[in-house]
Short mmCIF file of C-alpha atoms in Angstrom, two decimals:
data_model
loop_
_atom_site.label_atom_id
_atom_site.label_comp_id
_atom_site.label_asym_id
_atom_site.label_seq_id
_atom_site.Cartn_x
_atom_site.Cartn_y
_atom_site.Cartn_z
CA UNK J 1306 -19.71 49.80 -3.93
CA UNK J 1307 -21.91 47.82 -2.05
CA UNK J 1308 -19.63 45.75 -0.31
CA UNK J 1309 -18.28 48.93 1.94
CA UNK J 1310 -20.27 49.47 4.75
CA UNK J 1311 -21.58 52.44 6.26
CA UNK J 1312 -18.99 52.98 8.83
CA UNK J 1313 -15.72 53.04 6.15
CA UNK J 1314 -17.55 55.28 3.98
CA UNK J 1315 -17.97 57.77 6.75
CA UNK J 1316 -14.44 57.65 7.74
CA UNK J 1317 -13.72 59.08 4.55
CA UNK J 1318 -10.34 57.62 4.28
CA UNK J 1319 -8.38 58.09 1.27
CA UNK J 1320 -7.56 55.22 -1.26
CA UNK J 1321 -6.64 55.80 -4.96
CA UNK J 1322 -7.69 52.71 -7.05
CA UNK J 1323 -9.42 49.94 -6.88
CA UNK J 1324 -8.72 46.71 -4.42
CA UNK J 1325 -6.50 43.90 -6.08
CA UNK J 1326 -5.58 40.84 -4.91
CA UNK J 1327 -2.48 40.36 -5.25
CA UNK J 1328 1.01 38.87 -3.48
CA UNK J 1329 2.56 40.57 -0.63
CA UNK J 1330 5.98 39.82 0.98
CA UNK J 1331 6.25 38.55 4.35
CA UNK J 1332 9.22 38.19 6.73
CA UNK J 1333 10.24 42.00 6.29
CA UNK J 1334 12.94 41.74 4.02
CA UNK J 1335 15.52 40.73 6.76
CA UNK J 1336 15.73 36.91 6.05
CA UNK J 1337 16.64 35.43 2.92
CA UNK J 1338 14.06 33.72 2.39
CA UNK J 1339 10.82 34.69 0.63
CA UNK J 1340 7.13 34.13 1.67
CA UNK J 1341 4.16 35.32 0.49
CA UNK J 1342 1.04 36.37 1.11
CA UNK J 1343 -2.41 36.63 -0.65
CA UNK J 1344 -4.02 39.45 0.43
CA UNK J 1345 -6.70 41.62 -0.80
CA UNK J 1346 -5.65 45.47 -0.67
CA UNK J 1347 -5.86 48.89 -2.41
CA UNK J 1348 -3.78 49.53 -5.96
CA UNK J 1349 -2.07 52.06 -4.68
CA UNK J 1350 -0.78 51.05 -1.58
CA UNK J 1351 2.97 49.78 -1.15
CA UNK J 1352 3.25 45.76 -1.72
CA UNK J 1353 4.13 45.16 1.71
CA UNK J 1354 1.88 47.65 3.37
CA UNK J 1355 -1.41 47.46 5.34
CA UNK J 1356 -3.91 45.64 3.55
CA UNK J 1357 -7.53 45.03 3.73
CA UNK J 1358 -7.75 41.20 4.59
CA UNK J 1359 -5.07 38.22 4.41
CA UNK J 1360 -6.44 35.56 1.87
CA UNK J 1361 -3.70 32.87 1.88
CA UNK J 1362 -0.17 32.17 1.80
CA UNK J 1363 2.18 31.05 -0.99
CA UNK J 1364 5.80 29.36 0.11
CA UNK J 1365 7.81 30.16 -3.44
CA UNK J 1366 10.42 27.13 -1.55
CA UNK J 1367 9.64 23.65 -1.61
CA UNK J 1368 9.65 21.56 1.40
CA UNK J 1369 11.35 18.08 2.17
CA UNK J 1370 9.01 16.49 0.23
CA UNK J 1371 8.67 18.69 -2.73
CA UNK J 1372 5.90 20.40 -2.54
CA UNK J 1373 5.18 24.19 -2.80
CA UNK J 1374 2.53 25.18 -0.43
CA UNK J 1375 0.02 27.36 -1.43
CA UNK J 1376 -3.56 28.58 0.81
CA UNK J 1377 -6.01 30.14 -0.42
CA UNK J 1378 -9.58 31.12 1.10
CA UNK J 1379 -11.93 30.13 -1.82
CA UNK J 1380 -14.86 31.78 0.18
CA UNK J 1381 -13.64 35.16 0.72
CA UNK J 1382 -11.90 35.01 -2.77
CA UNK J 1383 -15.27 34.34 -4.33
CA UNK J 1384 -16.85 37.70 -1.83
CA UNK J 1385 -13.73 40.14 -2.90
CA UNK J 1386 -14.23 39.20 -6.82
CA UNK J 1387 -17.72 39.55 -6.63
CA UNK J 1388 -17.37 43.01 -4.96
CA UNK J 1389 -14.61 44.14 -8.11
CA UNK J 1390 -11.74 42.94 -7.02
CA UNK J 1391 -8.70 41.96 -9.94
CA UNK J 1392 -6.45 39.46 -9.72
CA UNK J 1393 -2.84 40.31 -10.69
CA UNK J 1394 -1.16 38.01 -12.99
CA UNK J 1395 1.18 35.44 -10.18
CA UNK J 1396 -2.11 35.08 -8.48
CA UNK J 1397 -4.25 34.39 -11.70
CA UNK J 1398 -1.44 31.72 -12.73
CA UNK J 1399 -1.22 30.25 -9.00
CA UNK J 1400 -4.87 29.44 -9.44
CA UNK J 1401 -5.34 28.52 -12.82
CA UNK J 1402 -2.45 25.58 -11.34
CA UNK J 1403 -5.07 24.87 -8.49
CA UNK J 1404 -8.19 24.92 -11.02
CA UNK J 1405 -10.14 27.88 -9.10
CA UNK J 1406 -9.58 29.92 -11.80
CA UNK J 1407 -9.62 28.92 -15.62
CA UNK J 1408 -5.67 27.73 -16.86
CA UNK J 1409 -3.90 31.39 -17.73
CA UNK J 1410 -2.26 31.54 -21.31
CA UNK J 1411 1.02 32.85 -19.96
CA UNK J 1412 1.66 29.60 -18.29
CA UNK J 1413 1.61 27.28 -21.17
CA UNK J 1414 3.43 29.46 -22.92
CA UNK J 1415 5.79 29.46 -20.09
CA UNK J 1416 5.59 25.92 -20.20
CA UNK J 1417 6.35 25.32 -23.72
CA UNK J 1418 9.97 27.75 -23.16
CA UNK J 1419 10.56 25.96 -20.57
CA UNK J 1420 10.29 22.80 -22.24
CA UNK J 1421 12.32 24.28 -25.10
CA UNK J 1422 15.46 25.56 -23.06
CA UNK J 1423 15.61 22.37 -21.60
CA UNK J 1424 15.60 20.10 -24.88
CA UNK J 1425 18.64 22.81 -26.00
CA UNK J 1426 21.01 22.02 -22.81
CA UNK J 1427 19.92 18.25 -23.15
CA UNK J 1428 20.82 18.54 -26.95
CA UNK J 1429 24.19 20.72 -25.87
CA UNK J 1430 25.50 18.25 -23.02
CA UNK J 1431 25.70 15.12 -25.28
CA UNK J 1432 27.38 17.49 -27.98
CA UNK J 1433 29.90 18.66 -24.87
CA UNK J 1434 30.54 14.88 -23.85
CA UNK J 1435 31.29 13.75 -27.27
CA UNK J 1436 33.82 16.73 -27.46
CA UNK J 1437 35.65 15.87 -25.01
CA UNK J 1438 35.85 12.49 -25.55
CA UNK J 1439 37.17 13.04 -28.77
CA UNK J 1440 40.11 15.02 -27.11
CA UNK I 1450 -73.07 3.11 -12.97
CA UNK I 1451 -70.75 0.85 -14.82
CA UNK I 1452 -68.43 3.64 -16.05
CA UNK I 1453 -68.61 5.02 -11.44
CA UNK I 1454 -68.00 0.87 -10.54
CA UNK I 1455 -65.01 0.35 -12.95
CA UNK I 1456 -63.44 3.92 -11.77
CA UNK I 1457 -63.73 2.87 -8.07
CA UNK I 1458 -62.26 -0.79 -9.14
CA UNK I 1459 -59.50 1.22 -11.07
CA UNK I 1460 -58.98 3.68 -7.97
CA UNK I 1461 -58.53 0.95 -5.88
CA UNK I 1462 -56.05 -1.52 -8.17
CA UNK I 1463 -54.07 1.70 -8.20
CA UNK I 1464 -53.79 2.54 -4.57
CA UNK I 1465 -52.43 -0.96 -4.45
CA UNK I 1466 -50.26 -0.92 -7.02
CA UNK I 1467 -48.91 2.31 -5.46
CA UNK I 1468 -48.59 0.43 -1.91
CA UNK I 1469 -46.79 -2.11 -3.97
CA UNK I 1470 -44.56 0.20 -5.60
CA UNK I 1471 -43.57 1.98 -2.19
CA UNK I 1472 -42.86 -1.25 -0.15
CA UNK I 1473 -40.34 -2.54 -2.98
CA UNK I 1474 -38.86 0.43 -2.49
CA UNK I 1475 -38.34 0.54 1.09
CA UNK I 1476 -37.50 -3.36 0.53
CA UNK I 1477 -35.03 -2.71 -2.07
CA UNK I 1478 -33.64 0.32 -0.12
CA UNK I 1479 -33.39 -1.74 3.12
CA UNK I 1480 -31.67 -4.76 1.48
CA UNK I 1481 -29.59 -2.62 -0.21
CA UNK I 1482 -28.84 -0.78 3.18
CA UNK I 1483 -28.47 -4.61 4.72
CA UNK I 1484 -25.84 -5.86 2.54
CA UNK I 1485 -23.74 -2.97 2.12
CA UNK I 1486 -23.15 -3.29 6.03
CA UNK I 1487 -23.22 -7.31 6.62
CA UNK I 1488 -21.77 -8.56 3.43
CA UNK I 1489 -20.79 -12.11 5.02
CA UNK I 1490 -24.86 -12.09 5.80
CA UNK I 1491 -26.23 -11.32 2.86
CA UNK I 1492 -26.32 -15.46 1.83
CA UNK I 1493 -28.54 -16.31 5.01
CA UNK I 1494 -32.14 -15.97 4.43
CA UNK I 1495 -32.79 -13.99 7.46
CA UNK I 1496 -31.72 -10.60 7.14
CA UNK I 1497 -30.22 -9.85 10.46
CA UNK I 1498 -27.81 -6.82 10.81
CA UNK I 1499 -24.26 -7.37 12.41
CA UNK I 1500 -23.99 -5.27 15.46
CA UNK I 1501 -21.52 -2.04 15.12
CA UNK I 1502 -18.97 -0.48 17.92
CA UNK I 1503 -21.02 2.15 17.86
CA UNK I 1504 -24.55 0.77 18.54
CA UNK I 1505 -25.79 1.98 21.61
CA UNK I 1506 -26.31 -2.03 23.26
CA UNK I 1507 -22.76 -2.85 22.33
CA UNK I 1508 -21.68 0.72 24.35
CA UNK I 1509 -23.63 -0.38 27.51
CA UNK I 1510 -21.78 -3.66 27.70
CA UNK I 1511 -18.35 -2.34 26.95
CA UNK I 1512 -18.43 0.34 29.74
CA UNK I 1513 -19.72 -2.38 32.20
CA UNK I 1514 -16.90 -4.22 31.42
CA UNK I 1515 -14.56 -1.76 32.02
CA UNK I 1516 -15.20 -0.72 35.32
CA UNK I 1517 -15.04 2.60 36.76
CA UNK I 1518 -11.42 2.70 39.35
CA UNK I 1519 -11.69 6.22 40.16
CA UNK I 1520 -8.15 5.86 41.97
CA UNK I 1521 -6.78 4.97 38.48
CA UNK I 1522 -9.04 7.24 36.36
CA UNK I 1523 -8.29 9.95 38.48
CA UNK I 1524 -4.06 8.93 39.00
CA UNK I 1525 -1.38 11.64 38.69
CA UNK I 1526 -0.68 12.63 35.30
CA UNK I 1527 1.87 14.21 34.67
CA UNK I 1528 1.26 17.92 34.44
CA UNK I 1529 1.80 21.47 35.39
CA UNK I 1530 2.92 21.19 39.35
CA UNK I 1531 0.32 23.10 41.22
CA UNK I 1532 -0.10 23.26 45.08
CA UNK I 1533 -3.20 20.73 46.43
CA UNK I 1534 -6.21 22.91 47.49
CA UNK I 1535 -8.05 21.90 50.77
CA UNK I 1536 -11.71 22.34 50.99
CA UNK I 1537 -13.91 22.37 53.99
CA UNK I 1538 -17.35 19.72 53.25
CA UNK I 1539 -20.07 18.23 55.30
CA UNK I 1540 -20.85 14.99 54.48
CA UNK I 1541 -23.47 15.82 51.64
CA UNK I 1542 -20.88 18.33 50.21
CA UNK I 1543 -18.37 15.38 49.98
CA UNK I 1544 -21.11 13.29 48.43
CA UNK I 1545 -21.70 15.30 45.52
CA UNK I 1546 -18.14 16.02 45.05
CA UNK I 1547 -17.87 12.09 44.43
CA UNK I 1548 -20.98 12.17 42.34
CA UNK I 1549 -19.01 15.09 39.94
CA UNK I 1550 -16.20 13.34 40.28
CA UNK I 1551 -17.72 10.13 38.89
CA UNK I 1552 -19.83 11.71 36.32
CA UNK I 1553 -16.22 13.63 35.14
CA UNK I 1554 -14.29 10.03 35.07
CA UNK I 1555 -17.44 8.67 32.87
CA UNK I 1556 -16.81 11.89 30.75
CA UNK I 1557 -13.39 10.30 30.73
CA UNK I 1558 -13.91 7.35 29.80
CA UNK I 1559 -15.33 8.28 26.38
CA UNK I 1560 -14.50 5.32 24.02
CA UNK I 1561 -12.11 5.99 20.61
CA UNK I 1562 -14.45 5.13 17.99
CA UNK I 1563 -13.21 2.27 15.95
CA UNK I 1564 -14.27 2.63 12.02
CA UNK I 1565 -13.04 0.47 9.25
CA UNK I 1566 -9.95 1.46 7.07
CA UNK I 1567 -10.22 3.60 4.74
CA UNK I 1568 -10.17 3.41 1.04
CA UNK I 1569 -7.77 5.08 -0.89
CA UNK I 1570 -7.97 8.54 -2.94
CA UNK I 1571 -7.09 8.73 -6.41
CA UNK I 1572 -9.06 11.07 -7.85
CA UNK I 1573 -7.51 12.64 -10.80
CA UNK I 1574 -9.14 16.20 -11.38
CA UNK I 1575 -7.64 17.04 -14.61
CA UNK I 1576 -4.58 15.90 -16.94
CA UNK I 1577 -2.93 18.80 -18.69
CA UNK I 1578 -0.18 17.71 -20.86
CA UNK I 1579 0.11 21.35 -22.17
CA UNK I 1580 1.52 21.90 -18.84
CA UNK I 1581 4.19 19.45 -18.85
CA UNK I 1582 7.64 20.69 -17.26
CA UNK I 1583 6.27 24.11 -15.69
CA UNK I 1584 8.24 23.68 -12.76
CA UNK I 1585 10.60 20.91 -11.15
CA UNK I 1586 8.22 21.36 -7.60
CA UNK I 1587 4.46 20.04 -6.97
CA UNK I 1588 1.92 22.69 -5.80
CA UNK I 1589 -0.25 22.06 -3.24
CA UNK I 1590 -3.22 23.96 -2.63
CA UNK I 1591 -5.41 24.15 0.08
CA UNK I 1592 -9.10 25.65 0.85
CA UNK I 1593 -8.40 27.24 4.31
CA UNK I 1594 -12.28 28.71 4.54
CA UNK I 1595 -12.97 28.33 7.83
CA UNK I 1596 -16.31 26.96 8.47
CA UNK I 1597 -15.84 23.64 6.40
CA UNK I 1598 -14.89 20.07 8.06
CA UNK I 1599 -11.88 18.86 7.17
CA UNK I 1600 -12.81 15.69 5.56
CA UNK I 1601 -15.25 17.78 3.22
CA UNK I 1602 -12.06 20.18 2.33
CA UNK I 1603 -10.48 20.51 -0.45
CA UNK I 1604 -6.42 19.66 -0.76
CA UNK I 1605 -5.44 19.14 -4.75
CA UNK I 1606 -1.96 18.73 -5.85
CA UNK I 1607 -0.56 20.00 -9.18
CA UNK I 1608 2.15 17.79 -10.36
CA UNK I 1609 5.13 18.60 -12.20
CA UNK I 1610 3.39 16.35 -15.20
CA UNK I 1611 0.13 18.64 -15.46
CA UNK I 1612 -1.75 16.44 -13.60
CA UNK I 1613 -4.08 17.85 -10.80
CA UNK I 1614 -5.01 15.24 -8.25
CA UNK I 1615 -6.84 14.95 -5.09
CA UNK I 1616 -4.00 14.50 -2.26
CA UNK I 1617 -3.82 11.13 -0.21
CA UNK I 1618 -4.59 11.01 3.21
CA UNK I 1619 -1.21 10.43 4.71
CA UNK I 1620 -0.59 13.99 2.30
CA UNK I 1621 -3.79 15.33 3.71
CA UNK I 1622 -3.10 14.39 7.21
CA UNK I 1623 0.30 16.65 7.37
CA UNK I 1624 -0.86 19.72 5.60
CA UNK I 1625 -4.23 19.73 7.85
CA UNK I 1626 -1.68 19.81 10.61
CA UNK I 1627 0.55 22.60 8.68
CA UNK I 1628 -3.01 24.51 8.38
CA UNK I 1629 -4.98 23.31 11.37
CA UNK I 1630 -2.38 22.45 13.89
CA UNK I 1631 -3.47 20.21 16.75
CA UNK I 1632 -2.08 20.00 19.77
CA UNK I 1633 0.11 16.77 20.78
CA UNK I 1634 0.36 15.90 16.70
CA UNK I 1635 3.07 16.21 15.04
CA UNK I 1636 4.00 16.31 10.88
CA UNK I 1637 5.96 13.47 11.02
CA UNK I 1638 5.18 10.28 13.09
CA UNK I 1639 7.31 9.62 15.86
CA UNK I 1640 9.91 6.72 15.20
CA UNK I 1641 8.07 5.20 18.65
CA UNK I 1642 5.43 3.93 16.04
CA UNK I 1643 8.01 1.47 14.20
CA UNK I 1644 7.61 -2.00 15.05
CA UNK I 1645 11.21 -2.60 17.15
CA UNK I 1646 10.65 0.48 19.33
CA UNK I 1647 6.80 -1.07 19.84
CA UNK I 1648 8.28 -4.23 21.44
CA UNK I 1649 10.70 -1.78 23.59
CA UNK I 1650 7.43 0.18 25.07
CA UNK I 1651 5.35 -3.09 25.75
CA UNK I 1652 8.17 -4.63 27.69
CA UNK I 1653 8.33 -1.97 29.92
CA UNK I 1654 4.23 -2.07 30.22
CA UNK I 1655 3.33 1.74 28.68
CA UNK I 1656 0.51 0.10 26.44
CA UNK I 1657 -1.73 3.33 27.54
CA UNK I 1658 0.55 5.57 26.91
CA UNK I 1659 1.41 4.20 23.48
CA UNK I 1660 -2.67 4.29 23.23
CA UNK I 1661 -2.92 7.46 24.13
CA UNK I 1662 -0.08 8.60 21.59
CA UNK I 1663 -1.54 6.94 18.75
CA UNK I 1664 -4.73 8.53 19.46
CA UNK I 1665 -3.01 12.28 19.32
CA UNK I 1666 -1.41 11.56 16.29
CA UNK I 1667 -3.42 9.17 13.80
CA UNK I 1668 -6.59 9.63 12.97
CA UNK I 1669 -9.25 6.94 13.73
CA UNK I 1670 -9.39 5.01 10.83
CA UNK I 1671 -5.94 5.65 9.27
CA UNK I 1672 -4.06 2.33 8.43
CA UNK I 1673 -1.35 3.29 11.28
CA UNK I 1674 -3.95 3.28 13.69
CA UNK I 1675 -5.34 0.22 13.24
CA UNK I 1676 -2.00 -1.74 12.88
CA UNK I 1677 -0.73 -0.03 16.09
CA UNK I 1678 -3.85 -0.66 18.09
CA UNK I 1679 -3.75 -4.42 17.03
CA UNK I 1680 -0.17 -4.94 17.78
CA UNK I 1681 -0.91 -3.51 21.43
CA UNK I 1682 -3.81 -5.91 21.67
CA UNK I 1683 -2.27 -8.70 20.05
CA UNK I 1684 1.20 -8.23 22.52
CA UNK I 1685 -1.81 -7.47 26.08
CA UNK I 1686 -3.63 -10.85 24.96
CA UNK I 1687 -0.59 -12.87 24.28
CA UNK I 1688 1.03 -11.61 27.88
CA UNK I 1689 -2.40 -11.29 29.42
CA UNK I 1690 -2.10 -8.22 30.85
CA UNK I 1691 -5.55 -7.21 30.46
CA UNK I 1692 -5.48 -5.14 34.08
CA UNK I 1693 -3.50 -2.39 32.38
CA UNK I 1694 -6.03 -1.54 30.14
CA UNK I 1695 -9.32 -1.93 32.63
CA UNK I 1696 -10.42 1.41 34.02
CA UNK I 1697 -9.40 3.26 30.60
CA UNK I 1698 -10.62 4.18 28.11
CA UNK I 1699 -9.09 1.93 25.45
CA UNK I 1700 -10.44 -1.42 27.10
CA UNK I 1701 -13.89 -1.13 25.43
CA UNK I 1702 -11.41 -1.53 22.31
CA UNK I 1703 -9.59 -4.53 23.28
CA UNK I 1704 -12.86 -6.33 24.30
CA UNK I 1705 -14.30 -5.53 20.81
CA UNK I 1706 -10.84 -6.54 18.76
CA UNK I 1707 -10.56 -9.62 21.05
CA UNK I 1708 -14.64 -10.66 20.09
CA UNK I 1709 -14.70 -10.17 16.55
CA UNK I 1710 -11.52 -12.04 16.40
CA UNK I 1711 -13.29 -14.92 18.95
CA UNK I 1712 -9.91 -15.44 21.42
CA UNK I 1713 -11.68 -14.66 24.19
CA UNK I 1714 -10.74 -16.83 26.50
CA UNK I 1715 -7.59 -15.01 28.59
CA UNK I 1716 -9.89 -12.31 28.99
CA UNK I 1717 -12.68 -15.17 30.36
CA UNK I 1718 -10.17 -16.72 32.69
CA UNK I 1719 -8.44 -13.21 33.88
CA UNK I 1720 -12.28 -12.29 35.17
CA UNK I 1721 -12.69 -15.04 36.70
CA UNK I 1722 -9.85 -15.15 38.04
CA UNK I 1723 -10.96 -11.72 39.66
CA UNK I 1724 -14.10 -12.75 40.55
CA UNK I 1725 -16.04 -10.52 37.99
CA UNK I 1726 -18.65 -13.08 37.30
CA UNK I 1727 -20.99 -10.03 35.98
CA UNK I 1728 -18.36 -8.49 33.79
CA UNK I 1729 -17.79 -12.54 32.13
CA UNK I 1730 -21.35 -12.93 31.73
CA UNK I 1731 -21.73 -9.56 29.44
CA UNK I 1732 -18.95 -10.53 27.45
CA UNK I 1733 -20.27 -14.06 26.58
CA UNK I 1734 -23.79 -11.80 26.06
CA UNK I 1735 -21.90 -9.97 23.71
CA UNK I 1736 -19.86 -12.19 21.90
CA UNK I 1737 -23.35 -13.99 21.45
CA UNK I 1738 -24.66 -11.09 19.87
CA UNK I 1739 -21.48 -10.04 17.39
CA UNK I 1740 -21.80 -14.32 16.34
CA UNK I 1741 -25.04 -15.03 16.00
CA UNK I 1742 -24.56 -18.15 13.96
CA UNK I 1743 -21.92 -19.50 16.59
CA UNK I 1744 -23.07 -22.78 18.28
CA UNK I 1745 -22.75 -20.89 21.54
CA UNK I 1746 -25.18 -18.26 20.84
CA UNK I 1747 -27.71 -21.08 18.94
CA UNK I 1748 -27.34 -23.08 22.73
CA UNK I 1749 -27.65 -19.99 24.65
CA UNK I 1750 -30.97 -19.14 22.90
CA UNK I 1751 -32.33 -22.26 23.05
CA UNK I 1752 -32.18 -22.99 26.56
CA UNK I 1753 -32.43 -19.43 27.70
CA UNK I 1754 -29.23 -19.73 29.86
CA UNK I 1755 -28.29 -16.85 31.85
CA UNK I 1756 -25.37 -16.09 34.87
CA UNK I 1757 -22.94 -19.01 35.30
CA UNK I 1758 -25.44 -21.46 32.65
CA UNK I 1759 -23.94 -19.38 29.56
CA UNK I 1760 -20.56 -19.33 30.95
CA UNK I 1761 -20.46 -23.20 30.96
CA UNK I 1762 -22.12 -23.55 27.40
CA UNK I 1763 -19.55 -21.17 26.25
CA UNK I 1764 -16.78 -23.41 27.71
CA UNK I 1765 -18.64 -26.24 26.27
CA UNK I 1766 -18.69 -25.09 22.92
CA UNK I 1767 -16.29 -22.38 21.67
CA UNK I 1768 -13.35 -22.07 23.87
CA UNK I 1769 -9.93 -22.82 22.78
CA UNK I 1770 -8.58 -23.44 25.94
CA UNK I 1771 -11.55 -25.42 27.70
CA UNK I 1772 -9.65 -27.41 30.44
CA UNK I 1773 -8.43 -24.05 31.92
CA UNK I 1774 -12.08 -21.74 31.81
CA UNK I 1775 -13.82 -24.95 33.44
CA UNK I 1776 -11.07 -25.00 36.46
CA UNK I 1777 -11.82 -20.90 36.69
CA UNK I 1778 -15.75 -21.66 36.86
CA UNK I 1779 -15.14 -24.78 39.58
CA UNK I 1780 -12.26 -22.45 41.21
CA UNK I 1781 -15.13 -19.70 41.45
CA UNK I 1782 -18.03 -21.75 42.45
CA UNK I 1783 -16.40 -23.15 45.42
CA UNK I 1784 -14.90 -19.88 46.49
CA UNK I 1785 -18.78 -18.61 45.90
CA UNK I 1786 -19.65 -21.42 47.58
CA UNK I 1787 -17.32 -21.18 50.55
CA UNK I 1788 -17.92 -17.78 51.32
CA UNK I 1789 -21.80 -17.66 51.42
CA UNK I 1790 -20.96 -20.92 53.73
#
């Protein structure tokens, strides 16, 4: 690959796979509360594990004003994809939202369920109300 | 011969034609240039161009007027408490110790720009209906690549609806600060901004430090800004406490706020007062220059007034309070008088 300089290819250090970005957790697993991080590392490393280079951040919680935050490096995104990187499929779908990436199919689909299971409860919870008026 | 004479008459119609067609364009690009930045000028036939904060004239006057106290400049503030070092000089040493010193409290004095509000955003990227009840959240995305300024960057916010937008600026404001952090700022504006706790803050005289606040945490031409900055002018000019502010920063500001909104005349009478006949003459200079239309600047340039002439035309003409700025000039002229007697 042309992207990997002299020097790493002379360490000769071991990787199996190719480089994904993908979403890592942060905060260790103590706190229960998840954050994540979009990072550009080898397949075959652990999720949490060292990684090549930190490329943004995704809060999965929304804030006071809800919002969820998500960062993303567009520059070194662009440098990592050009060199072979793949997207996995949270990170394709977080930036088909933010229009860096083309929309992916699983989200309208995901959309359109969505929408779906929420038209059933709304269509169950009059049905419930009437019942128990009635008794 | 005929066929050479014609060419050379053509040749020449053309080079003038293309002269013609290169000074309507710099005409049309200058009066275009013109009346985007004077609107209120562009019915007067002469196209003269309203002077800015920022134009470097308007600069020299403002930091003559503001003085240079280095005792104030240079007060305590309050900071880390650190032991006073003694140093051994000559007399030249000491000299160019209070030529750094001065050159620092110029530094200093740097004025806050002052830019015009501005304009909302609402840019809408794209409007996916498809996408329509995804999640009960917005997403906000941000372009942290380093080497881009942040007005240029890009902060778009998916809505629940499908809609991507461009954020506002109040939105992009906090998440440059989430991002970006600055010092002193903080996400949400302190409640010290409201306009009860304003009143509180001028009555005990902290109209710097309220200055100073405002300039940590709003940027320039944000709509807080402005309406905080006016309130602490509008509260200095009504109590005339213009002394607070001289020596800072922040009083190149006032004068400008106070001159495009022509209520000059505390200021006038406060110099005066002082004996700062050099510091009144600018300003009526400069007021002459921001209203060139005024009767006082039409006077002025007519006679060619200068020094205690333009002061009197200017309490002739445009002063609200008249009866007081001519007692001030008589008060000063007799003192001026006296003393060289």
């Amino acid at each position: 690959m042309v992207c990997k300089s002299l020097a790493s290819f002379l360490l000769k250090t071991y990787h199996g796979g190719h480089i994904v970005i993908r979403l890592a957790m942060a905060g260790h697993k103590q706190s229960n509360r998840p954050f994540y991080r979009i990072v550009a590392a080898y397949n075959k490393r652990a999720r949490d594990s060292k990684y090549i280079e930190q490329l943004g951040s995704y809060d999965p919680l929304p804030n006071i004003y809800n919002e969820k935050l998500v960062s993303f490096n567009s520059d070194r995104i662009k440098y990592w994809m050009g060199c072979g990187a793949h997207p996995t499929k949270p990170v394709a779908k977080l930036l088909g939202f933010a229009g860096f990436f083309p929309l992916h199919p699983m989200t309208v689909t995901e959309a359109e369920r969505r929408r779906a299971l929420t038209e059933q409860a709304e269509g169950a919870a009059p049905e419930e109300v009437v019942k128990q008026q009635e008794l | 011969m005929a066929a050479f004479s014609a060419a050379r008459c053509l040749f020449r119609s053309y080079s003038l034609v293309k002269n013609v067609d290169q000074n309507t364009g710099i005409l049309i690009r200058c009066s275009r240039r013109m009346l985007c930045s004077a609107p209120s000028d562009s019915s007067s036939p002469d196209a003269h161009v309203k002077p800015q904060f920022l134009d470097s004239e308007v600069q020299d006057i403002l930091t003559r007027i503001t003085g240079l106290n280095l005792e104030k400049v240079f007060r305590p503030i309050k900071q880390e408490l650190k032991p006073p070092k003694y140093k051994l000089m000559t007399d030249a040493q000491l000299e160019e110790a209070t030529q750094s010193a001065r050159e620092q409290a110029q530094r200093l004095l740097k004025m806050p720009p002052v830019l015009p509000e501005r304009k909302p955003i609402n840019d809408v990227l794209s409007e996916d209906k498809i996408l329509e009840g995804m999640d009960t959240a917005k997403y906000v995305f941000t372009d942290i690549t380093f080497n881009i300024p942040h007005r240029e960057r890009f902060i778009v916010i998916r809505e629940p609806t499908g809609t991507l937008r461009k954020a506002s600026w109040e939105e992009r404001d906090r998440i440059l600060q989430v991002y970006f952090p600055k010092e002193g700022r903080r996400l949400t504006a302190p409640p010290v901004f409201k306009e009860e706790n304003l009143k509180m803050v001028f009555g005990q005289d902290r109209h710097e430090d309220m200055l100073d606040l405002c300039q940590v945490q709003f940027e320039p031409d944000s709509s807080e800004y402005i309406r905080v900055h006016a309130a602490t002018y509008e509260d200095l000019e009504k109590m005339g406490k213009y002394d607070l502010l001289r020596s800072t920063r922040h009083f190149g500001g006032l004068v400008w706020y106070l001159v495009n909104a022509r209520r000059v005349d505390g200021l006038m009478i406060d110099m005066l007062q002082k004996d700062l006949l050099q510091d009144a003459v600018s300003l009526v200079g400069l007021f002459n220059k921001v209203h060139p239309h005024s009767e006082t600047a039409q006077e002025a340039s007519s006679q060619q007034a200068y020094g205690l002439d333009l002061l009197k035309i200017y309490a002739k003409w445009e002063s609200q309070r008249a009866g007081y700025v001519e007692l001030a000039l008589q008060a000063y002229e007799q003192t001026s008088a006296e003393s060289t007697v």
